Each structure stands twice: as C-alpha cells, then as structure tokens.
Tab-separated table of C-alpha atoms and ligand atoms in Angstrom:
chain	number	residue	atom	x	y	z
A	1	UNK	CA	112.964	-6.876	-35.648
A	2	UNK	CA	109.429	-6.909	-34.498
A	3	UNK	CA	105.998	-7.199	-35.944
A	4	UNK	CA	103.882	-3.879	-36.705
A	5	UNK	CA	100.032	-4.337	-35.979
A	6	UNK	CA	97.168	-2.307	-37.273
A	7	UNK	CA	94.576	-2.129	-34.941
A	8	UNK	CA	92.507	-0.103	-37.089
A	9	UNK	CA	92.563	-2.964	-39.801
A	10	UNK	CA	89.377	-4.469	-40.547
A	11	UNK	CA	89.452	-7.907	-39.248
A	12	UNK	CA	90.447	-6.233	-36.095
A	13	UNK	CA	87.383	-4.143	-36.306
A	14	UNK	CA	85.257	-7.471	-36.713
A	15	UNK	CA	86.926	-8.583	-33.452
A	16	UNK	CA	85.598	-5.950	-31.709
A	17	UNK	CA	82.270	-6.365	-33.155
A	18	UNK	CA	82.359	-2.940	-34.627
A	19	UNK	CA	81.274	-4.386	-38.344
A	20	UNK	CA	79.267	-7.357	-38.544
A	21	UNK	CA	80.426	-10.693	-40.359
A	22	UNK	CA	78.373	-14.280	-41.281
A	23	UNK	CA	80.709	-16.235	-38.830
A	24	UNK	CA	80.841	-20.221	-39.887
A	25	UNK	CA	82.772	-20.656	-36.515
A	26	UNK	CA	83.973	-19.602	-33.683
A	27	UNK	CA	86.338	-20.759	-30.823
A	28	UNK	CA	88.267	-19.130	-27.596
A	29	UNK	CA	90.906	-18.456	-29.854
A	30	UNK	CA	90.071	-18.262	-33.249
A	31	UNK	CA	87.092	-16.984	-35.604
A	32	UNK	CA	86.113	-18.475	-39.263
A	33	UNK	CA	83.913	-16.111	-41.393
A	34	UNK	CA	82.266	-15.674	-44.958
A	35	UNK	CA	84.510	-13.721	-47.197
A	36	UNK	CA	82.715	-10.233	-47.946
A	37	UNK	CA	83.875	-11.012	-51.901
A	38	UNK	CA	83.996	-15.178	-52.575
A	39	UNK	CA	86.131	-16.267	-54.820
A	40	UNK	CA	84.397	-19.504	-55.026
A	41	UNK	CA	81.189	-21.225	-53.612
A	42	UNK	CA	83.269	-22.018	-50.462
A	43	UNK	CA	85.473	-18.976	-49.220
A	44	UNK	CA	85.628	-18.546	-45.464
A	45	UNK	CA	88.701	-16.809	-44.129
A	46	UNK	CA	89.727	-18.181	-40.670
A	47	UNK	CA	91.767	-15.890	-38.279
A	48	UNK	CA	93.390	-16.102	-34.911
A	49	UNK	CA	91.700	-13.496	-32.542
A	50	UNK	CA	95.260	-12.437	-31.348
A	51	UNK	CA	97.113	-9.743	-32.739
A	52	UNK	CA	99.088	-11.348	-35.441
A	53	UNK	CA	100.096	-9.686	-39.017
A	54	UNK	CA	101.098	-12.687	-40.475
A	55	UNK	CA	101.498	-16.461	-40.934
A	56	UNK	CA	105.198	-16.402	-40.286
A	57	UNK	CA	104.564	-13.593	-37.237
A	58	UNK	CA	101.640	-16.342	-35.578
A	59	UNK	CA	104.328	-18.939	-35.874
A	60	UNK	CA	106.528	-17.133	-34.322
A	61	UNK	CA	105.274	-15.635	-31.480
A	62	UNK	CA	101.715	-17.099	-30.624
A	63	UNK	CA	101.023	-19.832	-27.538
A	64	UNK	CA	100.778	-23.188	-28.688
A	65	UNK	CA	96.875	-23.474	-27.304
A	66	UNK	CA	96.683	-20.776	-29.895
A	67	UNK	CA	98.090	-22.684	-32.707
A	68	UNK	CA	96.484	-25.904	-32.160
A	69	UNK	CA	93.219	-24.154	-32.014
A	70	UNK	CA	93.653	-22.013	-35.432
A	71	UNK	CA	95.165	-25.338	-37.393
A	72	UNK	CA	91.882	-27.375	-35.967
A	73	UNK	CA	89.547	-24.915	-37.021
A	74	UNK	CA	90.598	-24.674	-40.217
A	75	UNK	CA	90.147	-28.381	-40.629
A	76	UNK	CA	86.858	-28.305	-38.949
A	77	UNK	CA	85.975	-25.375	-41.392
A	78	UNK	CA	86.588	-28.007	-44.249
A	79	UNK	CA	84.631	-30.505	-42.466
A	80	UNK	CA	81.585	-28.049	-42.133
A	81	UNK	CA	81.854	-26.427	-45.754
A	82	UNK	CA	81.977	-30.251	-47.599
A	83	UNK	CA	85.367	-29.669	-48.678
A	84	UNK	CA	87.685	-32.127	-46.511
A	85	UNK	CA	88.579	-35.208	-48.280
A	86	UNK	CA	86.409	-37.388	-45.832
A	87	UNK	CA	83.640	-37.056	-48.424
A	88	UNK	CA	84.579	-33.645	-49.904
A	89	UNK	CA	85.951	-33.081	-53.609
A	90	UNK	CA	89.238	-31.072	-51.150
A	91	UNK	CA	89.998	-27.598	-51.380
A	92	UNK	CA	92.784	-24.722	-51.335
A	93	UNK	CA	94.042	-22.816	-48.118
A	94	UNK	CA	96.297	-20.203	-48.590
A	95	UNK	CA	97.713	-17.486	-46.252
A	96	UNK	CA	98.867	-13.896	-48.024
A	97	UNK	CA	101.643	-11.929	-46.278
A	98	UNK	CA	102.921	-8.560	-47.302
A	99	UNK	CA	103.553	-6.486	-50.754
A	100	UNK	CA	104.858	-9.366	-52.602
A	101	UNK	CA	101.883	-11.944	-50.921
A	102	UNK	CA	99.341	-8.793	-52.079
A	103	UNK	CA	97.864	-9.105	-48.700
A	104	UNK	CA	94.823	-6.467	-48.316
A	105	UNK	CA	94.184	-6.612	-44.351
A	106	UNK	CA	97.134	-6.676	-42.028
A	107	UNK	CA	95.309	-9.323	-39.576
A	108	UNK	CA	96.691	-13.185	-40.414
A	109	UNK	CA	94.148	-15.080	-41.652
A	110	UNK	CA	93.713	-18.049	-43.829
A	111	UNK	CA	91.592	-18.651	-46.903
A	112	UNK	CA	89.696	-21.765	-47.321
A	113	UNK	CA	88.379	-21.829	-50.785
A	114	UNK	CA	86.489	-24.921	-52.586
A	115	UNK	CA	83.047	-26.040	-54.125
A	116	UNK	CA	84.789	-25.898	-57.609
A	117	UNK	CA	87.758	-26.704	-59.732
A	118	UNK	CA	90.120	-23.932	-58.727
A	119	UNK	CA	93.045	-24.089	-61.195
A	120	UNK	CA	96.736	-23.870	-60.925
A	121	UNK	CA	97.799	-22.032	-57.702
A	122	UNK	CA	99.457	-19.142	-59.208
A	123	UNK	CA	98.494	-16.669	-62.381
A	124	UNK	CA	101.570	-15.074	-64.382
A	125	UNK	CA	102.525	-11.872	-62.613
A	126	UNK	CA	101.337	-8.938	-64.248
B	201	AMP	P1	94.027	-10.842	-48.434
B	201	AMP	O1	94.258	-10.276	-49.801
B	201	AMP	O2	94.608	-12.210	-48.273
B	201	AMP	O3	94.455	-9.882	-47.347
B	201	AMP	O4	92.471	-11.077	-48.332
B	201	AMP	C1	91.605	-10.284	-47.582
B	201	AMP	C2	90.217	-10.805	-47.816
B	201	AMP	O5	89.359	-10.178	-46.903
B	201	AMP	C3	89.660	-10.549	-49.216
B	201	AMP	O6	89.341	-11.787	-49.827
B	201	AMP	C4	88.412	-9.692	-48.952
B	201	AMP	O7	87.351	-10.009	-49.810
B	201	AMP	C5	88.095	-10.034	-47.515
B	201	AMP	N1	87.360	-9.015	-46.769
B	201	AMP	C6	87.623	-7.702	-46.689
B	201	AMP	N2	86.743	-7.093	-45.870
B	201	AMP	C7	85.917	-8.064	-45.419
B	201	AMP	C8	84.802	-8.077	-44.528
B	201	AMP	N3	84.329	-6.963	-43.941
B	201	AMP	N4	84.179	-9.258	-44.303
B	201	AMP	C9	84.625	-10.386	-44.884
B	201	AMP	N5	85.682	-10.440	-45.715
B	201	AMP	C10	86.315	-9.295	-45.983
C-alpha cells in the first residue's frame, strides 16, 4: 500500500507561499503556524514541509533529520507559546489522521493547543 498526497491541499499551498500564514517558526524542514480558527489562546499547527498525509505515513517513510527536526520544533513551539512545563501551565498536541481522526487537510501536521484548561481529550461521538 502506499500513501496518496494532495498537492492541491492547503497546507501545501502555504508551502508554496501561494496563501499567506502568521508563521511562529520555521526550520529547513519543518514550519509552525497560527491556526486560521484557534481553538484556544495557544493553537499553532506545526507541519513537516515534506509531502506527508499523516502521522503514521511521516513515521514511516520520512529521513530521520526530518523527524528530529519536526519533534524539536514542536517542543520549541511550547517553549515560545509559554506552554512547556519549564514555566508553562503544559498543553495538548494532537495529530488527526483520516475519516475516523476527522482530519480536514490531507498535509500531517500537529496541533499545539494551550493558554487554558482544555478538558477531557475526547467528546462523545455524535
Ligand atoms: P485537522 O482537522 O486536524 O485537519 O485540522 C486542520 C486545521 O487547519 C484546522 O484547525 C483549521 O482551522 C486549520 N486551517 C485551515 N486552513 C488554514 C489556514 N489557511 N491557515 C491556518 N490554519 C488553517
């Protein structure tokens, strides 16, 4: 089986600088942004500038220079947005994949979300 990517998908697009984004960080590898719709006072989405769907297709295929880079920004995201615990009150990072993840743009990326109380991780299904 392989991986299907979207190059039309929107994080794609920001890639290619076709839409603009408020970028928290950036590194050869990876990019951390402002979500367009927080969910709470901290909500940057971090993605790897590779072609990747998902969390399980990054782990799978991507270059471990890759991988250590996307896993460092995201803590260095933390560090910049006051959530890490060195100080910060913490946070939540979750990754969505697929129909049953509700994932709304085929690019992997990672949500770091914080600044508040955020509640138990999962609502009832609908
Ligand atoms: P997911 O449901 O995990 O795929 O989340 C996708 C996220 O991307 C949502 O939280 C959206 O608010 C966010 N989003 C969509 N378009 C943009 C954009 N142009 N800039 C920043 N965030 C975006």
């Amino acid at each position: 089986m392989t991986y299907d990517y979207d190059d039309t998908n929107i994080f794609a697009r920001i890639l290619r600088g076709e839409i603009p984004n408020k970028t928290v960080l950036e590194t050869d590898h990876t990019l951390a942004f402002e979500d367009i719709r927080p969910q709470a006072p901290v909500h940057v989405l971090v993605i790897p500038k590779g072609r990747y769907v998902s969390y399980d297709h990054f782990a799978r295929e991507a270059g471990a220079e890759e991988i250590v880079d996307f896993v460092r920004t995201v803590g260095e995201v933390c560090r910049i947005t006051g959530v890490a615990l060195d100080g910060g009150q913490g946070c939540r990072t979750i990754s969505n994949a697929g129909a049953h993840g509700v994932q709304e743009v085929p690019h992997m990326h990672v949500h770091v979300l914080g600044g508040r109380v955020l509640g138990r991780m999962l609502e009832p299904a609908d």
